[in-house]
Short mmCIF file of C-alpha atoms and ligand atoms in Angstrom, two decimals:
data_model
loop_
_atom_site.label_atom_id
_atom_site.label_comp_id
_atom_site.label_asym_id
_atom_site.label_seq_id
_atom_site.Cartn_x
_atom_site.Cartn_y
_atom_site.Cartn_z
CA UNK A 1093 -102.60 207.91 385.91
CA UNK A 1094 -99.26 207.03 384.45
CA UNK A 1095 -100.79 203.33 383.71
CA UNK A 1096 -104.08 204.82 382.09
CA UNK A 1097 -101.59 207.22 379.59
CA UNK A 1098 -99.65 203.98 378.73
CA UNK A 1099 -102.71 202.18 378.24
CA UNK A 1100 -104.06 204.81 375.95
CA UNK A 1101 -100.73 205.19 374.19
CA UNK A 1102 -100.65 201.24 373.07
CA UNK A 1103 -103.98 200.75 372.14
CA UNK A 1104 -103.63 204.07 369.63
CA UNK A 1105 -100.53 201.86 368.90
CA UNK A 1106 -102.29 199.02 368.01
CA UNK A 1107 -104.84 201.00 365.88
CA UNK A 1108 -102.18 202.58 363.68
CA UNK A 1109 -100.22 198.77 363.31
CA UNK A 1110 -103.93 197.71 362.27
CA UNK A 1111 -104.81 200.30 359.90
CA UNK A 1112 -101.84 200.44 358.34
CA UNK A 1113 -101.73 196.73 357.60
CA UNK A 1114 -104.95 197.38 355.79
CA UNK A 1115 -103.09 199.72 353.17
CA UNK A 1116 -102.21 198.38 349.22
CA UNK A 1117 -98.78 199.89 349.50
CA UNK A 1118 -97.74 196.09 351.35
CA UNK A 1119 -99.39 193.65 348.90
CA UNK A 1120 -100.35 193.29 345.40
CA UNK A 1121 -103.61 191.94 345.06
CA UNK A 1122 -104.18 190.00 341.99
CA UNK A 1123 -107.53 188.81 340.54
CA UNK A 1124 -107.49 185.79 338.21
CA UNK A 1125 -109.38 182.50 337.11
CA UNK A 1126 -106.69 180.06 337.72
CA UNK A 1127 -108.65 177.73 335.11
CA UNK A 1128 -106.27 179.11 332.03
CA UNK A 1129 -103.27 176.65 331.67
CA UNK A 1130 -100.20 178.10 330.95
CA UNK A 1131 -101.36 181.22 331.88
CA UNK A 1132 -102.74 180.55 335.24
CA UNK A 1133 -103.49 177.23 336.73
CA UNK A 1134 -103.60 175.03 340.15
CA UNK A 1135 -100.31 172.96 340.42
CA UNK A 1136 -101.02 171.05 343.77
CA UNK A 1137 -102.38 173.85 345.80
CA UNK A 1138 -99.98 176.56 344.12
CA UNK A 1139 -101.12 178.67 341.77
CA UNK A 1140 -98.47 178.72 338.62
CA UNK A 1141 -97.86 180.03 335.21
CA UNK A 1142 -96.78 182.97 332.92
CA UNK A 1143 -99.36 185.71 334.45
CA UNK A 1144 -98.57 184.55 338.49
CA UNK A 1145 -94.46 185.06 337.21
CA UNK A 1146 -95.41 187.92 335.41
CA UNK A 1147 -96.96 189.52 338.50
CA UNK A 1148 -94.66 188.37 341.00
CA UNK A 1149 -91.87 190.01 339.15
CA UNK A 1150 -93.91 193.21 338.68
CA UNK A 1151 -94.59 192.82 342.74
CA UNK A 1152 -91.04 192.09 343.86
CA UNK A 1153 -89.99 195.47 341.40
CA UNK A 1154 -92.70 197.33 343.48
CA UNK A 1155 -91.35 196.37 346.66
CA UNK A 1156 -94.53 194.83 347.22
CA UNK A 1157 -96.08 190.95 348.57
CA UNK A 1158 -98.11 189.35 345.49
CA UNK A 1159 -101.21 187.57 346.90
CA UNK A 1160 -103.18 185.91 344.52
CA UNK A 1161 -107.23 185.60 344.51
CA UNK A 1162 -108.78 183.19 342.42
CA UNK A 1163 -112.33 183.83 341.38
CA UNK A 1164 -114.75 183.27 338.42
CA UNK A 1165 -113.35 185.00 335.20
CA UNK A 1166 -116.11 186.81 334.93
CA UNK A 1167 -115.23 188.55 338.26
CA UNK A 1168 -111.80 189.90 337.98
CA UNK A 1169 -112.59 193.18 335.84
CA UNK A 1170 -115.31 193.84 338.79
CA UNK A 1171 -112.88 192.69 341.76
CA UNK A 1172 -110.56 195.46 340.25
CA UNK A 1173 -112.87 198.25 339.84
CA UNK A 1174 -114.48 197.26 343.43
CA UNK A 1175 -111.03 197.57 344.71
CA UNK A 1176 -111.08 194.12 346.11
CA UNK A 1177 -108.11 193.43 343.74
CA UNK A 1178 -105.37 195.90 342.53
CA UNK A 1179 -104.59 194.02 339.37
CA UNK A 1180 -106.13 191.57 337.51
CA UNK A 1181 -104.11 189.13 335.53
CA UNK A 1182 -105.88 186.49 333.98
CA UNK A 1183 -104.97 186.02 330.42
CA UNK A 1184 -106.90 189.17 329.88
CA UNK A 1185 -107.63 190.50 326.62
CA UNK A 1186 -107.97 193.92 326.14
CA UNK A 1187 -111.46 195.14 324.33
CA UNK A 1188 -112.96 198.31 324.25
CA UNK A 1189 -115.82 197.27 326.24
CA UNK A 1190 -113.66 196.36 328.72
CA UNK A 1191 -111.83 200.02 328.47
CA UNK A 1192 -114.40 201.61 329.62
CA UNK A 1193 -114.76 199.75 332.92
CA UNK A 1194 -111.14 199.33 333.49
CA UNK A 1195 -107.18 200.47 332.46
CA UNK A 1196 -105.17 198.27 330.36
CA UNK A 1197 -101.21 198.30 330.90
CA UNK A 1198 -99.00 197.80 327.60
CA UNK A 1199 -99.93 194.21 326.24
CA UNK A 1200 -97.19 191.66 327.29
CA UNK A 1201 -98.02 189.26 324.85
CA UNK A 1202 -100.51 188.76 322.00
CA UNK A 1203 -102.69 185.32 321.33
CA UNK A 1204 -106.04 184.46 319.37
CA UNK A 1205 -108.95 182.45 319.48
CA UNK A 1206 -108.79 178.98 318.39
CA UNK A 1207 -111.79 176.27 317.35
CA UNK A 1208 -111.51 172.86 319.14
CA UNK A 1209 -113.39 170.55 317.19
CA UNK A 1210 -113.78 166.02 317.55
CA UNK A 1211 -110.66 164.70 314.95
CA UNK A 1212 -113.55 163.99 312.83
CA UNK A 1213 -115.68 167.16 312.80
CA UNK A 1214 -117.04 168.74 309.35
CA UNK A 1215 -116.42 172.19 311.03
CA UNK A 1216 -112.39 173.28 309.08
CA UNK A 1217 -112.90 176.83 309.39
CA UNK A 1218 -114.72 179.32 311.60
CA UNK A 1219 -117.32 179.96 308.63
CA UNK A 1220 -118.41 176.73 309.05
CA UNK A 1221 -119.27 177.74 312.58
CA UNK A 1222 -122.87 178.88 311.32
CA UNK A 1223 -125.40 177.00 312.96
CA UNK A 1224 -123.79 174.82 315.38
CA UNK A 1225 -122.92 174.49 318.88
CA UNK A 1226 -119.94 175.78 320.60
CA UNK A 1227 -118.75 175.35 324.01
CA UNK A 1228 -117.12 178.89 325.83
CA UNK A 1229 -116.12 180.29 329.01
CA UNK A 1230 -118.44 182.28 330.53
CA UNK A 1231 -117.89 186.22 330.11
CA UNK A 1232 -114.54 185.44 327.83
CA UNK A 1233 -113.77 187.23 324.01
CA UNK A 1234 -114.76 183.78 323.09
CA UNK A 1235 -117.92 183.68 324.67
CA UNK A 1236 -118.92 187.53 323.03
CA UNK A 1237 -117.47 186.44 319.37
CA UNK A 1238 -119.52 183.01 319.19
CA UNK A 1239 -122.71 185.10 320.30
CA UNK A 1240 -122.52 187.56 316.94
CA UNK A 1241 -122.17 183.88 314.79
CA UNK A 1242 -125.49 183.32 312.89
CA UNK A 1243 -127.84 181.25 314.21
CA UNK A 1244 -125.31 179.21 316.44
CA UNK A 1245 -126.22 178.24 320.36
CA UNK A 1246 -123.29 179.20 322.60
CA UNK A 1247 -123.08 176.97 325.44
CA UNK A 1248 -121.78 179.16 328.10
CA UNK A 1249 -118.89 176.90 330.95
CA UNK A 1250 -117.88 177.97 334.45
CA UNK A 1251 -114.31 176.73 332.82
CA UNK A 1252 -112.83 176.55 329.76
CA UNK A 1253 -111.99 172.93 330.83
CA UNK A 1254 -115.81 172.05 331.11
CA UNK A 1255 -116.09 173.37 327.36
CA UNK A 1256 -114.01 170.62 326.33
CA UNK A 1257 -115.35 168.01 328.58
CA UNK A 1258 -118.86 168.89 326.85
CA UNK A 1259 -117.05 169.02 323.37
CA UNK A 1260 -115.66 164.99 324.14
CA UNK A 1261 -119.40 164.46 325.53
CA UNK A 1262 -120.93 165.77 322.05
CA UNK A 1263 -123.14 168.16 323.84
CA UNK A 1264 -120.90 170.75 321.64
CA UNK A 1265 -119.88 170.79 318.35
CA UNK A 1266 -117.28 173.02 318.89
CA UNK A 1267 -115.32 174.80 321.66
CA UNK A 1268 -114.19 178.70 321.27
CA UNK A 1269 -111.23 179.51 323.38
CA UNK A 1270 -107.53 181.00 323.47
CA UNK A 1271 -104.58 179.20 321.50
CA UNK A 1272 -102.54 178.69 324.28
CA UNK A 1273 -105.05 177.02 326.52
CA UNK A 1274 -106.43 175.06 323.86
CA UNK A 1275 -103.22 173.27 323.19
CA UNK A 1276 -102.77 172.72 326.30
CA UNK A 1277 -106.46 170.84 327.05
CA UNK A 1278 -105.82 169.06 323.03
CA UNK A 1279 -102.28 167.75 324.29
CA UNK A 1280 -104.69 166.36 327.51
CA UNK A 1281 -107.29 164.09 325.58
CA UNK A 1282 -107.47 161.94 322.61
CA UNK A 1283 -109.79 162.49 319.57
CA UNK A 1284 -109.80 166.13 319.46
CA UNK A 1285 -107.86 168.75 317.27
CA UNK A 1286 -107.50 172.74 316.88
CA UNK A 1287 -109.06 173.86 313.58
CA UNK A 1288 -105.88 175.26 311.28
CA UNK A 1289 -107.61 179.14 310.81
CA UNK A 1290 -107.69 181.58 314.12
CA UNK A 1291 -110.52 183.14 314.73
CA UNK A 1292 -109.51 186.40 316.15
CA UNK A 1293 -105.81 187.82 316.77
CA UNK A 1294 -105.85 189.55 320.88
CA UNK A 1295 -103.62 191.33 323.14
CA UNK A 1296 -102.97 190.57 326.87
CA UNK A 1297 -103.06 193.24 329.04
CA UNK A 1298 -103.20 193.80 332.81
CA UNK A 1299 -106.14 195.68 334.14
CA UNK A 1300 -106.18 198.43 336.97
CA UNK A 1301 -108.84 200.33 338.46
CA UNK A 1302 -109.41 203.59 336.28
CA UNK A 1303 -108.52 205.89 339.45
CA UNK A 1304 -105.12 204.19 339.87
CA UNK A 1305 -102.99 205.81 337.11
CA UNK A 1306 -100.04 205.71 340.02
CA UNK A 1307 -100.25 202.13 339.92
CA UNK A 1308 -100.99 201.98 336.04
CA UNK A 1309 -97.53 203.79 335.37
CA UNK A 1310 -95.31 201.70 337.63
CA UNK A 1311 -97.06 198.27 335.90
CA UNK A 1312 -96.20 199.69 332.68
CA UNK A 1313 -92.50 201.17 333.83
CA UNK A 1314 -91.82 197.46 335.10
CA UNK A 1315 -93.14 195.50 332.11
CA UNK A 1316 -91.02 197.61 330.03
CA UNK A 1317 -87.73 197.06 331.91
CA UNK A 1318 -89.21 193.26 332.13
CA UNK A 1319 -89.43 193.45 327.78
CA UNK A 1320 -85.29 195.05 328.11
CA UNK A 1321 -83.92 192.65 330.62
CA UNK A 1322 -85.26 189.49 328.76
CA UNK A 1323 -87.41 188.51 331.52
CA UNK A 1324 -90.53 188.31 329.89
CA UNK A 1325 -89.45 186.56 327.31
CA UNK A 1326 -87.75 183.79 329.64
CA UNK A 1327 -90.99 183.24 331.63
CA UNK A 1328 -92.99 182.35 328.60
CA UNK A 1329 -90.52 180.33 327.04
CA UNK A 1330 -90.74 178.55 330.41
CA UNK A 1331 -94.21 177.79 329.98
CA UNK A 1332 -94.21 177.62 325.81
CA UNK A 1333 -92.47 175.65 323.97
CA UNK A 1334 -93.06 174.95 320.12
N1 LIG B 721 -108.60 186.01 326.64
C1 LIG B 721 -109.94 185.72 326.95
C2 LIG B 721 -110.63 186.93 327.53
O1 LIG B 721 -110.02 187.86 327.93
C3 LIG B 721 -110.09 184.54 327.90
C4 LIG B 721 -109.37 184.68 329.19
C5 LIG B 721 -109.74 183.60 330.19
N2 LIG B 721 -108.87 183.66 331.31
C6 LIG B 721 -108.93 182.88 332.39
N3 LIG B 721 -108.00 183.04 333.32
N4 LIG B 721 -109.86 181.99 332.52
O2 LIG B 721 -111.82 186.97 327.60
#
């Protein structure tokens, strides 16, 4: 009888160890498109840059284990509302089409979207986009601004990096992505350049399911003391350098 009571007793054990590993309040689950160099990017098998540090250090201020899933980009505002993700960091700009699906936190850093173009192209601003084909991500600010351009095709890339491979392939005249990355992928191959005017000017934000505002509050508490500290500022200059 005694053995059957003990019995009993660890298995209900066991149950509570198991459904309390299954609780957020041990990791932070972060959804991201690790195709987004400096922002996010594979380094070996790590996954580095300014939104993973960014995280982390909002992670270790929540007393909390960062754990990183990589998916399509086009995924992570769904991955957060599903709850399969808590957080979704992925260079993420905030729109108002986005707003209604998901929260933004306070923006931690602003960028824009750039034109990639051959050294040689005819294309010098993003007027002279009219009519021509250009390269995006799929589901990125990019990808919705180049679909309201007159008349030109948008050719729609799993990654940003594919964009440019089409771009040195001519299959594109053009490729419409975010400054940072586009530097980045420019620095990487000969014969192509950034076109002088921005498109667009953005703001990154991280994105929360709607019914979180707990976790909403203590993002935005720690990016703030991030902003005071200096932190912030360190990881990107890590990353940036002009
Ligand atoms: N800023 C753009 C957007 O929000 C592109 C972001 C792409 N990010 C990525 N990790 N691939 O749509």
């Amino acid at each position: 009888m005694k053995k059957k009571l003990a019995l009993i007793l660890s298995l209900s054990l066991v149950l509570v160890m198991l459904t309390g590993c299954g609780q957020s309040g041990k990791t932070l689950t972060m959804a991201t498109n690790a195709e987004f160099p400096p922002y996010e990017y594979h380094d070996g098998t790590e996954i580095v840059g300014i939104d993973v540090e960014i995280a982390q250090a909002i992670a270790d201020k929540l007393g909390r284990e960062l754990v990183i899933e990589d998916m399509a980009f086009d995924s992570v505002i769904m991955a957060v509302q599903s709850g399969k993700a808590d957080i979704a960091m992925a260079g993420l700009t905030i729109t108002e089409d986005r707003k209604e699906s998901v929260n933004f936190s306070t923006p931690y850093t602003t960028a824009s979207q750039v034109i990639i173009v051959k050294e040689d192209s005819d294309i010098t601003s993003p007027d002279d986009l009219v009519g021509k084909r250009v390269g995006v991500q799929l589901g990125t600010t990019g990808d919705i601004y180049v679909d309201d351009i007159e008349d030109a095709t948008v050719e729609r890339y799993g990654k940003g990096f594919e964009a440019v491979q089409a771009l040195l392939q001519d299959k594109v005249d053009a490729v419409m992505i975010d400054n940072q990355p586009a530097q980045v992928f420019v620095s990487q191959n000969e014969g192509i350049k950034i076109v002088d005017e921005a498109f667009t000017v953005e703001e990154y934000a991280a994105a929360i399911a709607k019914d979180n505002t707990e976790l909403l509050d203590q993002v935005n508490d720690a990016i703030a003391e991030l902003e005071e500290s200096g932190e912030l500022q360190a990881i990107i200059d890590k990353y940036i350098t002009d």
